[in-house]
mmCIF file of C-alpha atoms in Angstrom:
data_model
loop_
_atom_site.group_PDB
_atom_site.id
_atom_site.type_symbol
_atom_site.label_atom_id
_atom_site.label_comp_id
_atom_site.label_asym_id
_atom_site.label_seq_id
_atom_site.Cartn_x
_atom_site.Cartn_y
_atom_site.Cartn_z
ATOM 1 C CA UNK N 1 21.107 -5.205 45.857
ATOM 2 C CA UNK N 2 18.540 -4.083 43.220
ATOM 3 C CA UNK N 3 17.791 -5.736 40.100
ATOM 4 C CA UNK N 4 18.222 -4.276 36.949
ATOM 5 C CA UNK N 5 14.701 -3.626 34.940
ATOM 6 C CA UNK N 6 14.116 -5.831 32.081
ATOM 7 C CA UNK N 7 14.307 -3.885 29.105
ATOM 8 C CA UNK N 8 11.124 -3.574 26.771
ATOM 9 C CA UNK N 9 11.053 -5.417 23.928
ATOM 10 C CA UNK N 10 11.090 -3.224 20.910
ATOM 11 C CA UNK N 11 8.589 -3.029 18.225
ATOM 12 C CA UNK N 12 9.515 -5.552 15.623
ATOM 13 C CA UNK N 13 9.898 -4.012 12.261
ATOM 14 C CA UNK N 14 6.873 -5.187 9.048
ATOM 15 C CA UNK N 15 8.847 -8.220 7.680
ATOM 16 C CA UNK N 16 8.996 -7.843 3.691
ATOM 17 C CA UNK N 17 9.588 -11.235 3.245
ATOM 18 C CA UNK N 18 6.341 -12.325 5.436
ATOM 19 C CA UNK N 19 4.546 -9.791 3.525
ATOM 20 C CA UNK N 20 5.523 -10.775 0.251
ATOM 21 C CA UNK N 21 5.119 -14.612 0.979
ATOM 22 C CA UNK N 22 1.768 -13.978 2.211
ATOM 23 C CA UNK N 23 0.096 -11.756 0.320
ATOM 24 C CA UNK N 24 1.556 -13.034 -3.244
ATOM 25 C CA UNK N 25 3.723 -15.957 -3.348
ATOM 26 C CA UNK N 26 1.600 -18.686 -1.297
ATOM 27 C CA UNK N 27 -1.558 -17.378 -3.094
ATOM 28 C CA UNK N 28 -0.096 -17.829 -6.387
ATOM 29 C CA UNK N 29 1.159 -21.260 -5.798
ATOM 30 C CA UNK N 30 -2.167 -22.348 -4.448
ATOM 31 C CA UNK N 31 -3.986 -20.648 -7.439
ATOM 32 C CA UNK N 32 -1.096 -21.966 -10.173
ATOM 33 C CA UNK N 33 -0.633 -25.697 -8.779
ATOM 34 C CA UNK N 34 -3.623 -26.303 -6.997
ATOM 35 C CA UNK N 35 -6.737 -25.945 -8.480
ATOM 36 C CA UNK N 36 -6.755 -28.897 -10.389
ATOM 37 C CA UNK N 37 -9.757 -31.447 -9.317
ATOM 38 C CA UNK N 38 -7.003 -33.834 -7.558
ATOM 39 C CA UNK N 39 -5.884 -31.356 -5.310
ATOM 40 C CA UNK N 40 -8.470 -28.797 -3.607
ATOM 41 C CA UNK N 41 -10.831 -28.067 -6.937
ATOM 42 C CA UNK N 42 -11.762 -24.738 -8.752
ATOM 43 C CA UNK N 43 -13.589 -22.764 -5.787
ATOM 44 C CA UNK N 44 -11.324 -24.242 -2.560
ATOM 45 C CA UNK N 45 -7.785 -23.129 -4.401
ATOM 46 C CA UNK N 46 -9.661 -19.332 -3.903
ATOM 47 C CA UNK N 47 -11.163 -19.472 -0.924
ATOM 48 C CA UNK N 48 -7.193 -21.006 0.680
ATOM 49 C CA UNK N 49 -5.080 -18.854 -1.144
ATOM 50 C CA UNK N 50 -7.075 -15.615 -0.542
ATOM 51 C CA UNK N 51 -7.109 -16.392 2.857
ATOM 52 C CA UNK N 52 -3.733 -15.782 3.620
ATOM 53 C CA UNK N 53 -3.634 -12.291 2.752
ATOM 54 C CA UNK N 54 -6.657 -11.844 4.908
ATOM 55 C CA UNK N 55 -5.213 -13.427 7.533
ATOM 56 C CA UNK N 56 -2.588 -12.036 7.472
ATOM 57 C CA UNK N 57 -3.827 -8.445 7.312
ATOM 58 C CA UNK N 58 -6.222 -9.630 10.633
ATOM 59 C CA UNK N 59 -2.919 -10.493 12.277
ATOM 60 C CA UNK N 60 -1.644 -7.025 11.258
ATOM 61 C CA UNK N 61 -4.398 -5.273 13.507
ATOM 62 C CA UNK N 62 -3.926 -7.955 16.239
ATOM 63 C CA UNK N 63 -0.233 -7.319 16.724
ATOM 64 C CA UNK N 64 -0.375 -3.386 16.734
ATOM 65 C CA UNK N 65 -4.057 -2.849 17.560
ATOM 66 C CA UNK N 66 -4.593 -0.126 15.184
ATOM 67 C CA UNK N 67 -6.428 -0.203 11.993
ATOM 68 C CA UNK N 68 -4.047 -0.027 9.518
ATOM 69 C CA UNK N 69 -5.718 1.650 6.626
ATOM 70 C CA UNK N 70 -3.613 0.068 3.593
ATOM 71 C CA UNK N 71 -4.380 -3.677 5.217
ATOM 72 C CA UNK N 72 -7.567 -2.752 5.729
ATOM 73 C CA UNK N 73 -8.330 -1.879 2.203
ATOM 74 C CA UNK N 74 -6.281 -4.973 0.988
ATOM 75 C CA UNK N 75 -8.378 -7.030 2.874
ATOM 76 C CA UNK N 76 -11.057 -5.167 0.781
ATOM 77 C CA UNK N 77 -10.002 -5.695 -2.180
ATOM 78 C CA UNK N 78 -8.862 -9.389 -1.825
ATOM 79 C CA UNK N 79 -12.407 -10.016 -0.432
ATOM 80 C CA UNK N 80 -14.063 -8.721 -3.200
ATOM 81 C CA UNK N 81 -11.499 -10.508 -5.644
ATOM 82 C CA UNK N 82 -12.693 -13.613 -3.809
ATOM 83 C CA UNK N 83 -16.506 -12.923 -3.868
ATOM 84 C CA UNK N 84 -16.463 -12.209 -7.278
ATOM 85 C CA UNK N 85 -13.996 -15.472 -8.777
ATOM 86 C CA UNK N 86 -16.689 -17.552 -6.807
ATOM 87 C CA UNK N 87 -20.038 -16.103 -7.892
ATOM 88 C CA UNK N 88 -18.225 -16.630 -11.085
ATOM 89 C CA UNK N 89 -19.015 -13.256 -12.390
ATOM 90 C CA UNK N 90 -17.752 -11.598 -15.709
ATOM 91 C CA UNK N 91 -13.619 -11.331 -15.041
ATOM 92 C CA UNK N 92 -14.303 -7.567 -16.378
ATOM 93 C CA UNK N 93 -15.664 -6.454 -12.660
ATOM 94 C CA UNK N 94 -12.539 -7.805 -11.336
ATOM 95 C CA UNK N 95 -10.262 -5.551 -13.850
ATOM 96 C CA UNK N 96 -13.150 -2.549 -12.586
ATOM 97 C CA UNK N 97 -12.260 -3.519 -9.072
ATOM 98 C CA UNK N 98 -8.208 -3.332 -9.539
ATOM 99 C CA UNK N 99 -8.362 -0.279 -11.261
ATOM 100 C CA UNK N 100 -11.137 1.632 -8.833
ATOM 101 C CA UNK N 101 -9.460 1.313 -5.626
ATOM 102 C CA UNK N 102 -6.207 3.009 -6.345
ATOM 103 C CA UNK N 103 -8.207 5.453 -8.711
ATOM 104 C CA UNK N 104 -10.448 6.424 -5.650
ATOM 105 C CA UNK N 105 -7.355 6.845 -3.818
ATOM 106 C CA UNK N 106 -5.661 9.346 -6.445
ATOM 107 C CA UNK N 107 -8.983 10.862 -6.319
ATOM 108 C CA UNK N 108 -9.453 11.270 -2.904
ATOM 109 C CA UNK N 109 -5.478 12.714 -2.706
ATOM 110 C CA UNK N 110 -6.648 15.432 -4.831
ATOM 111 C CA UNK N 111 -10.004 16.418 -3.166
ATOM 112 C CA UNK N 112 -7.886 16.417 0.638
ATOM 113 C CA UNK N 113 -6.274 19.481 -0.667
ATOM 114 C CA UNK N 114 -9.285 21.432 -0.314
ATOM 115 C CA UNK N 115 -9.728 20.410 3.141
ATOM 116 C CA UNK N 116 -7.145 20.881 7.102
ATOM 117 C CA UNK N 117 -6.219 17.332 6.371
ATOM 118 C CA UNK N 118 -4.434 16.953 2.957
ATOM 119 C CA UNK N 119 -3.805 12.509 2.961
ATOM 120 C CA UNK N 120 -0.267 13.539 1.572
ATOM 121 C CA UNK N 121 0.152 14.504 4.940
ATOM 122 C CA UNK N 122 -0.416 10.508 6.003
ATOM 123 C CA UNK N 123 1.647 9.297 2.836
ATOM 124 C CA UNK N 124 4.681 11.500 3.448
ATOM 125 C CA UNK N 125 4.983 14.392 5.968
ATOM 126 C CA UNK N 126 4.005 12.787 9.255
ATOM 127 C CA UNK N 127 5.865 12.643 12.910
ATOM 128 C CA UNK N 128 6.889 8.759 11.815
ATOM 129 C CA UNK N 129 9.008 9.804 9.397
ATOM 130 C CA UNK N 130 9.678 13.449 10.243
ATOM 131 C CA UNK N 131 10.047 15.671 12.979
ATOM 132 C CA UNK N 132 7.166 17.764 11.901
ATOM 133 C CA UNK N 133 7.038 20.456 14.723
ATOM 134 C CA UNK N 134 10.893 20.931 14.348
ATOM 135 C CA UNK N 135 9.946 21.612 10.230
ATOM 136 C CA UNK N 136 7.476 23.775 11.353
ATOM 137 C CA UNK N 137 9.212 25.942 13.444
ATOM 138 C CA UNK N 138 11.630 26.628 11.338
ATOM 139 C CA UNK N 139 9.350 27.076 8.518
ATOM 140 C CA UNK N 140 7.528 29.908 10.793
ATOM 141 C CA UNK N 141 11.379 31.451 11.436
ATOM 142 C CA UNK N 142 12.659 31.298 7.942
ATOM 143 C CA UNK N 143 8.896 33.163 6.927
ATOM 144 C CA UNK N 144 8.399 30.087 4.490
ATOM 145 C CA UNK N 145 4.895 28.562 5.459
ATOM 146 C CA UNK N 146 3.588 29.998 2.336
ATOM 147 C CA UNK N 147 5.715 28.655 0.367
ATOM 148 C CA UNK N 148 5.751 24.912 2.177
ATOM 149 C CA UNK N 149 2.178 25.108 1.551
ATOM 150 C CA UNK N 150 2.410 24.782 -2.255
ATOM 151 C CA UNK N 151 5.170 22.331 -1.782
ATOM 152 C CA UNK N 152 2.359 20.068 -0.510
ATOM 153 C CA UNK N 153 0.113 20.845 -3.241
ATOM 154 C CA UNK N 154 2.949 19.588 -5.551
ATOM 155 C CA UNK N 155 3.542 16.539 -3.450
ATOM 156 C CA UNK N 156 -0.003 15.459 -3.573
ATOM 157 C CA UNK N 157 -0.039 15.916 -7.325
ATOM 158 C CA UNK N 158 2.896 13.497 -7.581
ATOM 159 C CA UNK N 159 1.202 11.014 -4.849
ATOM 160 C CA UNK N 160 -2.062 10.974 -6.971
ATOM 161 C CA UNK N 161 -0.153 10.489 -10.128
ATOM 162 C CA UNK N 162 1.316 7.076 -8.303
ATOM 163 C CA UNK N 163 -2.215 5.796 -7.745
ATOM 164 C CA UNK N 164 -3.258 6.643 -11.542
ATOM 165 C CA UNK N 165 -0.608 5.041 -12.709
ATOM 166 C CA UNK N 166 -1.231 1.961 -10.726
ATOM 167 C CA UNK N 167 -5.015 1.749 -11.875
ATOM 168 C CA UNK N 168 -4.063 2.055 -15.115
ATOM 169 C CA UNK N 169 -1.384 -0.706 -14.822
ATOM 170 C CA UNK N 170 -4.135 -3.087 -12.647
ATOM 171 C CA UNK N 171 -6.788 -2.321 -15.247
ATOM 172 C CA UNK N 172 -4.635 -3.763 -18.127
ATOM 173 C CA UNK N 173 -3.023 -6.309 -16.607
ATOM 174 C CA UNK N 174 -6.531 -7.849 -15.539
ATOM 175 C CA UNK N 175 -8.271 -6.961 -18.616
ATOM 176 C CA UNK N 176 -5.085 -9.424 -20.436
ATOM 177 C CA UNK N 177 -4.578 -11.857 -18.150
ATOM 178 C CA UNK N 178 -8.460 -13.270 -17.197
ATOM 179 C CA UNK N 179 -9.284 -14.608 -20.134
ATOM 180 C CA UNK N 180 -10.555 -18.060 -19.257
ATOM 181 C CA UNK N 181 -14.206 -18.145 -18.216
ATOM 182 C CA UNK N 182 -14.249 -18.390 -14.018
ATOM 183 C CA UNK N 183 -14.678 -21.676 -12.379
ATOM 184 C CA UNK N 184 -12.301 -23.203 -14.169
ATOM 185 C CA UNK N 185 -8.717 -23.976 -13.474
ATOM 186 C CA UNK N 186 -7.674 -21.713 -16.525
ATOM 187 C CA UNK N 187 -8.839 -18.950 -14.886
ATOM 188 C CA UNK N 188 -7.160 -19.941 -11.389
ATOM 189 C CA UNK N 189 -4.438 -19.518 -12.827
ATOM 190 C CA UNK N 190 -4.454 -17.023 -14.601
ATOM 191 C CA UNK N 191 -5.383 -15.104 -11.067
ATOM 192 C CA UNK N 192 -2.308 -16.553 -9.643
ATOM 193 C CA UNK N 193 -0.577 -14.966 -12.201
ATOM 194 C CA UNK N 194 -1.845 -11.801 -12.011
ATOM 195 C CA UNK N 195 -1.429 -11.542 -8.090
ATOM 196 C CA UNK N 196 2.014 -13.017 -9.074
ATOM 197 C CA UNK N 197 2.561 -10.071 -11.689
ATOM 198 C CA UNK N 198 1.007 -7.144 -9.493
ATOM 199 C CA UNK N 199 3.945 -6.604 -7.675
ATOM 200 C CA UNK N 200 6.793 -6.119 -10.606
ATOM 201 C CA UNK N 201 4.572 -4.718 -13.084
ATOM 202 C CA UNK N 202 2.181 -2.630 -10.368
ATOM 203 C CA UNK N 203 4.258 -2.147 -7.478
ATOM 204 C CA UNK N 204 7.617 -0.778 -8.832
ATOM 205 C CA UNK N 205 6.652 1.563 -11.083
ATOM 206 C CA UNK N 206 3.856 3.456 -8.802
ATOM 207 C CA UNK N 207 6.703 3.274 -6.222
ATOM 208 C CA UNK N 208 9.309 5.369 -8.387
ATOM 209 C CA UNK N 209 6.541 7.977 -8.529
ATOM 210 C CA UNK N 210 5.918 8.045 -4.619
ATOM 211 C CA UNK N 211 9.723 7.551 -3.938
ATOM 212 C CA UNK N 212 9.971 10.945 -6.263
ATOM 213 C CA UNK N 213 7.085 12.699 -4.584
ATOM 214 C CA UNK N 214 9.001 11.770 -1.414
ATOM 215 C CA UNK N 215 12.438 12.840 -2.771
ATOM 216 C CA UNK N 216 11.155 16.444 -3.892
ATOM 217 C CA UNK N 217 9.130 17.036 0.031
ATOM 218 C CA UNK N 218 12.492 16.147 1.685
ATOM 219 C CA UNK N 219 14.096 18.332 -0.658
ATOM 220 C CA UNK N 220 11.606 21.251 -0.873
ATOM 221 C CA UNK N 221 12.289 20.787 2.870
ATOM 222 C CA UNK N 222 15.998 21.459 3.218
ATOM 223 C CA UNK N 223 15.901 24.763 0.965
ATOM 224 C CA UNK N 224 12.915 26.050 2.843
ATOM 225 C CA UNK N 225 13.850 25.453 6.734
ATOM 226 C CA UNK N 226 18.249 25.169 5.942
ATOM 227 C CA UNK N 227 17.563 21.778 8.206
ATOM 228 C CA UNK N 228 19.192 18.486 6.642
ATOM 229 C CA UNK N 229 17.459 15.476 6.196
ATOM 230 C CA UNK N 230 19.533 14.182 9.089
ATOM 231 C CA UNK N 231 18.146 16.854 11.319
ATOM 232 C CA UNK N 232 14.380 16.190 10.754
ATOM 233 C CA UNK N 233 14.296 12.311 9.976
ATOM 234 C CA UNK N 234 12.634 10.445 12.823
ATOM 235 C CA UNK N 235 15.727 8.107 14.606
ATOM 236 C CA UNK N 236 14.528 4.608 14.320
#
């Protein structure tokens, strides 16, 4: 009588929720309601509350072994949000910091087109989402490669234009929000609040903007190969 093989466990999907509670909610609680000098104090209500997200991207590369590039460079940025809150620097190099590392990113979007490797093809058009050699070959039959091409250019316009548009956003909301000299539970808070803000005020709108850059590739996609979106998508 033979046994049946175990099945293997599949790969469990990026919770939002843990994502969400980790890299914004706990930290702005801590930062909000705990920096007082009768709970952890000024410099400990950082150093707990930007742990989490650090942690939490560490866990990240522990659990798929891979260096995911977007944890790694919020790990970054939080660290650097950290350093700077407790050297107690000018609150202006944190607005510079929020507003460089997406703008580097729009940036370096743009400059990829001159090179084999345009990053829109790591955004968007990769074999995760897409079947990319099954695009391709019909590309090559329909005698559209040419014209998929620019498709990308466009695409990488509208990806960059997501990234400006969130420096902008982080530069503004910073430069309102941290008002209160640092070190003091003012300005705690008003960090909290900021990290709590980033996500409505940041998040959504630079979303719309890659959502449409997405929306136009799939579409550019379907009038340049005749394949439906059902025909190339990647089954989960």
């Amino acid at each position: 009588m033979t046994q049946a093989t175990p099945e293997k466990n599949p790969k469990k999907n990026e919770s939002l929720i843990a994502n969400l509670l980790f890299n914004i909610i706990i930290p702005t609680v801590i930062l909000m309601k705990l920096s007082g000098d009768e709970y952890l104090g000024t410099r400990w209500a950082i150093v707990v509350a930007l742990a989490f997200p650090i942690i939490y991207g560490l866990r990240d590369y522990t659990r798929t072994q891979k260096v995911n590039f977007f944890s790694a460079l919020g790990v970054v940025s939080v660290m650097l949000t950290g350093g700077i809150s407790l050297l107690e620097l000018d609150p202006k190099y944190i607005a510079i910091k929020e507003a460089a590392i997406p703008g580097l990113l729009g940036l370096a979007t743009l400059i990829s087109l001159k090179t084999p490797y345009p990053l829109v093809k790591t955004f968007l058009y990769n074999d995760k989402v897409l079947q990319v050699e099954k695009v391709a070959d019909a590309l090559k039959t329909h005698g559209t490669e040419a014209a998929f091409e620019k498709t990308l250019s466009n695409a990488s316009v509208i990806v960059a234009c997501a990234f400006f548009l969130s420096s902008i956003l982080n530069y503004i909301l910073a430069k309102v929000l941290l008002v209160s000299p640092p070190g003091t539970v003012a300005f705690n808070a008003e960090l909290g609040k900021m990290t709590a803000l980033s996500f409505p005020v940041i998040m959504v709108p630079a979303m719309v903007v890659m959502m449409s850059a997405m929306f136009y590739l799939f579409r550019s996609i379907n009038k340049l190969t005749h394949l439906s979106l059902e025909d190339i998508i990647v089954q989960q």
